[in-house]
C-alpha atoms as a printed R data frame, in Angstrom:
    type eleno elety resid chain resno      x       y       z
1   ATOM     1    CA   MET     A     1 25.564  -8.857   1.695
2   ATOM     2    CA   ALA     A     2 24.464 -10.857   4.821
3   ATOM     3    CA   LEU     A     3 23.376 -10.419   8.366
4   ATOM     4    CA   SER     A     4 25.107 -12.318  11.145
5   ATOM     5    CA   ARG     A     5 22.407 -11.297  13.866
6   ATOM     6    CA   ARG     A     6 19.153 -13.349  14.446
7   ATOM     7    CA   LEU     A     7 16.571 -12.112  12.205
8   ATOM     8    CA   PRO     A     8 13.665 -10.133  13.757
9   ATOM     9    CA   PRO     A     9 10.245 -11.147  12.792
10  ATOM    10    CA   ALA     A    10  8.474  -9.516   9.928
11  ATOM    11    CA   LEU     A    11  5.975  -6.597  10.589
12  ATOM    12    CA   PRO     A    12  2.545  -8.033  10.996
13  ATOM    13    CA   PHE     A    13 -0.109  -8.365   8.308
14  ATOM    14    CA   SER     A    14 -1.890  -5.036   9.298
15  ATOM    15    CA   ASP     A    15  1.268  -3.132   8.936
16  ATOM    16    CA   GLN     A    16  2.173  -4.609   5.659
17  ATOM    17    CA   VAL     A    17 -1.380  -3.617   4.281
18  ATOM    18    CA   ALA     A    18 -0.667  -0.131   5.553
19  ATOM    19    CA   ILE     A    19  2.666   0.349   4.010
20  ATOM    20    CA   PHE     A    20  1.819  -1.117   0.704
21  ATOM    21    CA   SER     A    21 -1.403   1.002   0.348
22  ATOM    22    CA   ARG     A    22  0.583   4.124   1.101
23  ATOM    23    CA   LEU     A    23  3.194   3.232  -1.537
24  ATOM    24    CA   ALA     A    24  0.567   2.181  -3.832
25  ATOM    25    CA   GLU     A    25 -1.288   5.484  -3.330
26  ATOM    26    CA   GLY     A    26  1.929   7.525  -4.006
27  ATOM    27    CA   ASN     A    27  2.720   5.305  -7.155
28  ATOM    28    CA   PRO     A    28 -0.205   3.171  -8.586
29  ATOM    29    CA   ALA     A    29  1.543   1.676 -11.566
30  ATOM    30    CA   PRO     A    30  5.391   1.534 -10.689
31  ATOM    31    CA   GLU     A    31  7.543   0.437 -13.595
32  ATOM    32    CA   THR     A    32 11.155  -0.485 -14.066
33  ATOM    33    CA   GLU     A    33 13.398   2.487 -15.021
34  ATOM    34    CA   LEU     A    34 15.378   0.375 -17.380
35  ATOM    35    CA   LEU     A    35 14.139   1.141 -21.174
36  ATOM    36    CA   PHE     A    36 13.063  -1.609 -23.225
37  ATOM    37    CA   VAL     A    37 10.704  -2.176 -26.298
38  ATOM    38    CA   ASN     A    38  9.968  -5.844 -25.745
39  ATOM    39    CA   PRO     A    39 10.728  -9.048 -23.621
40  ATOM    40    CA   PHE     A    40 14.133  -9.507 -25.439
41  ATOM    41    CA   THR     A    41 15.416  -6.146 -24.999
42  ATOM    42    CA   LEU     A    42 14.104  -6.055 -21.355
43  ATOM    43    CA   VAL     A    43 16.408  -9.349 -21.041
44  ATOM    44    CA   VAL     A    44 19.368  -7.690 -22.426
45  ATOM    45    CA   ALA     A    45 18.764  -4.383 -20.476
46  ATOM    46    CA   VAL     A    46 18.704  -6.061 -17.135
47  ATOM    47    CA   ALA     A    47 21.700  -8.583 -17.937
48  ATOM    48    CA   LEU     A    48 23.591  -5.326 -18.696
49  ATOM    49    CA   SER     A    49 22.558  -3.525 -15.435
50  ATOM    50    CA   ALA     A    50 24.810  -5.844 -13.348
51  ATOM    51    CA   GLN     A    51 27.224  -3.391 -11.585
52  ATOM    52    CA   ALA     A    52 25.698  -0.499 -13.572
53  ATOM    53    CA   THR     A    53 23.281   2.220 -13.114
54  ATOM    54    CA   ASP     A    54 20.011   2.200 -15.008
55  ATOM    55    CA   VAL     A    55 20.870   5.542 -16.411
56  ATOM    56    CA   GLY     A    56 24.033   4.423 -17.931
57  ATOM    57    CA   VAL     A    57 22.583   1.346 -19.185
58  ATOM    58    CA   ASN     A    58 19.711   3.368 -20.840
59  ATOM    59    CA   ARG     A    59 22.219   5.645 -22.252
60  ATOM    60    CA   ALA     A    60 24.006   2.799 -23.967
61  ATOM    61    CA   THR     A    61 21.009   0.728 -25.083
62  ATOM    62    CA   ARG     A    62 19.097   3.669 -26.606
63  ATOM    63    CA   GLY     A    63 21.308   3.451 -29.904
64  ATOM    64    CA   LEU     A    64 21.687  -0.439 -29.519
65  ATOM    65    CA   PHE     A    65 17.873  -1.347 -29.396
66  ATOM    66    CA   ALA     A    66 17.509   1.214 -32.452
67  ATOM    67    CA   VAL     A    67 19.300  -1.192 -34.448
68  ATOM    68    CA   ALA     A    68 18.877  -4.538 -32.685
69  ATOM    69    CA   ASP     A    69 15.684  -5.247 -31.032
70  ATOM    70    CA   THR     A    70 15.380  -9.031 -31.708
71  ATOM    71    CA   PRO     A    71 17.893 -11.814 -31.150
72  ATOM    72    CA   ALA     A    72 18.352 -12.214 -34.832
73  ATOM    73    CA   LYS     A    73 19.196  -8.508 -35.330
74  ATOM    74    CA   MET     A    74 21.678  -8.775 -32.366
75  ATOM    75    CA   LEU     A    75 23.437 -11.751 -33.933
76  ATOM    76    CA   GLU     A    76 23.877  -9.678 -37.228
77  ATOM    77    CA   LEU     A    77 25.758  -7.069 -35.083
78  ATOM    78    CA   GLY     A    78 28.108  -9.702 -33.596
79  ATOM    79    CA   VAL     A    79 30.188  -9.112 -30.495
80  ATOM    80    CA   GLU     A    80 31.999  -6.191 -31.799
81  ATOM    81    CA   GLY     A    81 29.025  -4.525 -32.971
82  ATOM    82    CA   VAL     A    82 27.407  -4.779 -29.595
83  ATOM    83    CA   THR     A    83 30.637  -3.846 -27.974
84  ATOM    84    CA   GLU     A    84 30.713  -0.543 -29.715
85  ATOM    85    CA   HIS     A    85 27.299   0.327 -28.377
86  ATOM    86    CA   ILE     A    86 27.923  -0.567 -24.830
87  ATOM    87    CA   ARG     A    87 31.635   0.186 -24.132
88  ATOM    88    CA   THR     A    88 30.435   2.690 -21.432
89  ATOM    89    CA   ILE     A    89 28.999  -0.022 -19.152
90  ATOM    90    CA   GLY     A    90 31.138  -1.864 -16.653
91  ATOM    91    CA   LEU     A    91 32.311  -5.283 -17.925
92  ATOM    92    CA   PHE     A    92 31.292  -4.467 -21.462
93  ATOM    93    CA   ARG     A    93 33.306  -7.004 -23.282
94  ATOM    94    CA   GLN     A    94 31.984 -10.081 -21.103
95  ATOM    95    CA   LYS     A    95 28.611  -8.634 -21.427
96  ATOM    96    CA   ALA     A    96 28.670  -8.170 -25.047
97  ATOM    97    CA   ARG     A    97 29.693 -11.820 -25.427
98  ATOM    98    CA   ASN     A    98 26.796 -12.961 -23.215
99  ATOM    99    CA   VAL     A    99 24.251 -10.736 -25.123
100 ATOM   100    CA   ILE     A   100 25.416 -12.681 -28.368
101 ATOM   101    CA   ALA     A   101 25.530 -16.082 -26.637
102 ATOM   102    CA   LEU     A   102 21.748 -15.702 -25.348
103 ATOM   103    CA   SER     A   103 20.639 -14.270 -28.712
104 ATOM   104    CA   ARG     A   104 21.863 -17.440 -30.435
105 ATOM   105    CA   ILE     A   105 20.161 -19.771 -27.918
106 ATOM   106    CA   LEU     A   106 16.894 -17.727 -28.265
107 ATOM   107    CA   VAL     A   107 16.976 -18.126 -31.898
108 ATOM   108    CA   GLU     A   108 18.164 -21.634 -32.075
109 ATOM   109    CA   GLU     A   109 16.120 -23.021 -29.222
110 ATOM   110    CA   TYR     A   110 13.080 -20.814 -28.768
111 ATOM   111    CA   ASP     A   111 12.410 -19.287 -32.264
112 ATOM   112    CA   GLY     A   112 13.663 -15.957 -31.335
113 ATOM   113    CA   GLN     A   113 11.181 -15.672 -28.453
114 ATOM   114    CA   VAL     A   114 12.033 -15.066 -24.781
115 ATOM   115    CA   PRO     A   115 10.511 -17.769 -22.653
116 ATOM   116    CA   ASP     A   116  8.302 -17.143 -19.663
117 ATOM   117    CA   SER     A   117  9.876 -19.585 -17.285
118 ATOM   118    CA   ARG     A   118 12.563 -18.820 -14.804
119 ATOM   119    CA   ALA     A   119 14.330 -22.199 -15.377
120 ATOM   120    CA   ALA     A   120 14.767 -21.373 -19.166
121 ATOM   121    CA   LEU     A   121 15.724 -17.805 -18.500
122 ATOM   122    CA   THR     A   122 18.386 -18.531 -16.053
123 ATOM   123    CA   SER     A   123 19.688 -21.037 -18.469
124 ATOM   124    CA   LEU     A   124 20.879 -18.213 -20.581
125 ATOM   125    CA   PRO     A   125 24.437 -16.609 -20.466
126 ATOM   126    CA   GLY     A   126 24.403 -13.474 -18.011
127 ATOM   127    CA   VAL     A   127 21.007 -14.166 -16.798
128 ATOM   128    CA   GLY     A   128 20.603 -14.780 -12.915
129 ATOM   129    CA   ARG     A   129 17.498 -15.293 -10.772
130 ATOM   130    CA   LYS     A   130 17.219 -11.529 -10.265
131 ATOM   131    CA   THR     A   131 17.340 -11.049 -14.117
132 ATOM   132    CA   ALA     A   132 14.769 -13.741 -14.477
133 ATOM   133    CA   ASN     A   133 12.566 -12.239 -12.140
134 ATOM   134    CA   VAL     A   134 12.512  -8.875 -13.564
135 ATOM   135    CA   VAL     A   135 11.544 -10.250 -16.988
136 ATOM   136    CA   LEU     A   136  8.961 -12.464 -15.446
137 ATOM   137    CA   SER     A   137  7.406  -9.526 -13.663
138 ATOM   138    CA   CYS     A   138  7.830  -6.628 -16.138
139 ATOM   139    CA   ALA     A   139  7.443  -8.823 -19.339
140 ATOM   140    CA   PHE     A   140  5.070 -11.216 -18.357
141 ATOM   141    CA   GLY     A   141  2.995  -9.834 -15.362
142 ATOM   142    CA   HIS     A   142  4.228 -12.722 -12.988
143 ATOM   143    CA   PRO     A   143  4.431 -11.558  -9.342
144 ATOM   144    CA   ALA     A   144  8.181 -12.533  -9.124
145 ATOM   145    CA   GLN     A   145 10.289 -10.716  -6.586
146 ATOM   146    CA   ALA     A   146 13.754  -9.309  -7.932
147 ATOM   147    CA   VAL     A   147 15.688  -8.614  -4.939
148 ATOM   148    CA   ASP     A   148 18.686  -6.232  -5.492
149 ATOM   149    CA   THR     A   149 20.732  -4.313  -2.760
150 ATOM   150    CA   HIS     A   150 18.021  -1.563  -2.373
151 ATOM   151    CA   ILE     A   151 15.234  -4.307  -1.714
152 ATOM   152    CA   PHE     A   152 17.550  -6.184   0.568
153 ATOM   153    CA   ARG     A   153 18.196  -3.075   2.624
154 ATOM   154    CA   VAL     A   154 14.551  -1.789   2.858
155 ATOM   155    CA   GLY     A   155 13.333  -5.262   3.566
156 ATOM   156    CA   ASN     A   156 15.506  -5.530   6.536
157 ATOM   157    CA   ARG     A   157 15.436  -1.898   7.839
158 ATOM   158    CA   THR     A   158 11.571  -1.798   7.646
159 ATOM   159    CA   ARG     A   159 11.156  -5.690   8.543
160 ATOM   160    CA   ILE     A   160  8.799  -5.895   5.593
161 ATOM   161    CA   ALA     A   161 10.903  -8.947   4.586
162 ATOM   162    CA   PRO     A   162 13.853  -9.434   6.796
163 ATOM   163    CA   GLY     A   163 16.518 -12.003   5.390
164 ATOM   164    CA   ARG     A   164 20.233 -12.776   5.635
165 ATOM   165    CA   ASP     A   165 20.530 -12.839   1.942
166 ATOM   166    CA   VAL     A   166 18.731 -11.901  -1.250
167 ATOM   167    CA   ASP     A   167 17.008 -15.412  -1.479
168 ATOM   168    CA   GLU     A   168 15.651 -15.196   2.114
169 ATOM   169    CA   VAL     A   169 14.424 -11.761   1.464
170 ATOM   170    CA   GLU     A   170 12.685 -12.793  -1.804
171 ATOM   171    CA   ARG     A   171 11.181 -15.683   0.102
172 ATOM   172    CA   ALA     A   172  9.923 -13.239   2.766
173 ATOM   173    CA   ILE     A   173  8.448 -10.853   0.543
174 ATOM   174    CA   GLU     A   174  6.503 -13.824  -1.183
175 ATOM   175    CA   ASP     A   175  5.488 -14.972   2.296
176 ATOM   176    CA   ASN     A   176  4.605 -11.782   4.011
177 ATOM   177    CA   VAL     A   177  3.702  -9.219   1.519
178 ATOM   178    CA   PRO     A   178 -0.169  -9.363   1.108
179 ATOM   179    CA   ALA     A   179 -1.037 -10.976  -2.217
180 ATOM   180    CA   ARG     A   180 -2.870  -7.982  -3.846
181 ATOM   181    CA   PHE     A   181  0.365  -6.184  -3.555
182 ATOM   182    CA   GLN     A   182  2.773  -8.696  -5.016
183 ATOM   183    CA   ALA     A   183  2.786  -7.835  -8.571
184 ATOM   184    CA   HIS     A   184  4.296  -4.467  -7.805
185 ATOM   185    CA   ALA     A   185  5.933  -5.161  -4.606
186 ATOM   186    CA   HIS     A   186  9.507  -5.210  -5.821
187 ATOM   187    CA   HIS     A   187  9.099  -2.093  -7.936
188 ATOM   188    CA   TRP     A   188  7.932  -0.086  -4.890
189 ATOM   189    CA   LEU     A   189 10.597  -1.339  -2.683
190 ATOM   190    CA   ILE     A   190 13.541  -0.612  -5.148
191 ATOM   191    CA   LEU     A   191 12.146   2.775  -5.795
192 ATOM   192    CA   HIS     A   192 11.803   3.533  -1.902
193 ATOM   193    CA   GLY     A   193 15.244   2.260  -1.259
194 ATOM   194    CA   ARG     A   194 16.831   4.246  -4.367
195 ATOM   195    CA   TYR     A   195 15.097   7.412  -3.605
196 ATOM   196    CA   ILE     A   196 14.126   7.632   0.122
197 ATOM   197    CA   CYS     A   197 15.360   4.678   2.213
198 ATOM   198    CA   GLN     A   198 18.960   5.338   0.751
199 ATOM   199    CA   ALA     A   199 21.965   3.340   2.301
200 ATOM   200    CA   ARG     A   200 23.927   6.309   4.041
201 ATOM   201    CA   LYS     A   201 21.589   8.772   5.150
202 ATOM   202    CA   PRO     A   202 17.816   7.487   4.578
203 ATOM   203    CA   ARG     A   203 15.564  10.582   3.981
204 ATOM   204    CA   CYS     A   204 13.260   9.585   6.733
205 ATOM   205    CA   GLY     A   205 11.910  13.347   6.936
206 ATOM   206    CA   ILE     A   206  9.849  12.393   3.637
207 ATOM   207    CA   CYS     A   207  9.313   8.808   4.002
208 ATOM   208    CA   PRO     A   208  5.656   8.062   3.722
209 ATOM   209    CA   ILE     A   209  6.004   5.071   5.986
210 ATOM   210    CA   ARG     A   210  8.145   6.468   8.655
211 ATOM   211    CA   ASP     A   211  5.577   5.929  11.373
212 ATOM   212    CA   LEU     A   212  5.300   2.367  10.561
213 ATOM   213    CA   CYS     A   213  8.909   1.673  10.186
214 ATOM   214    CA   PRO     A   214 10.921   0.076  13.117
215 ATOM   215    CA   TYR     A   215 14.425   1.381  11.943
216 ATOM   216    CA   GLU     A   216 15.837   2.838  15.082
217 ATOM   217    CA   GLU     A   217 18.459   4.951  13.271
218 ATOM   218    CA   LYS     A   218 15.900   7.451  11.686
219 ATOM   219    CA   THR     A   219 17.352  10.506  10.247
220 ATOM   220    CA   ALA     A   220 15.727  14.040  10.966
């Protein structure tokens, strides 16, 4: 998903402060909607969520994490065992292979622990930059910005973080969102995009930042 037009400037600092203050007031401690019990299960859950909904992933991983919440236990299940738990998720066969492959690397190279390095995380099978950023943020408390389609849309519509692709939006969040909001910024933006600033018909009537948003095609 990319923009061909010239990018407009990001909202001024004062508007950014006002927007995130309101989002924080409505949800002071936002969290990922994926279920996990430790950094390893978070890595697996986010890797499984590609081209799948959080609800669908949670439904599949509830049973999986009950029997395999460490890399070693996951290896004991094997590809077929993992497949049985996640076959309701899209691309489940490849994802099962990735889960076993990344579990093996964590056991053999990281003593079964999930590293808190983006470079190390993205070297794992099935783990891209977005997955790594979710893990860094949710498991280790780093202000990493995991940009998905919701955040891409909200960032451009509101001009909080305009960008032609997810990498530009990620950098725009880092550059423009006030530092005190960085830790939760991607959670607020994804939830706003998922439930209010929706793709086809944004729910502008209940939007807490409507008066600060420059989006011209507001709905009633």
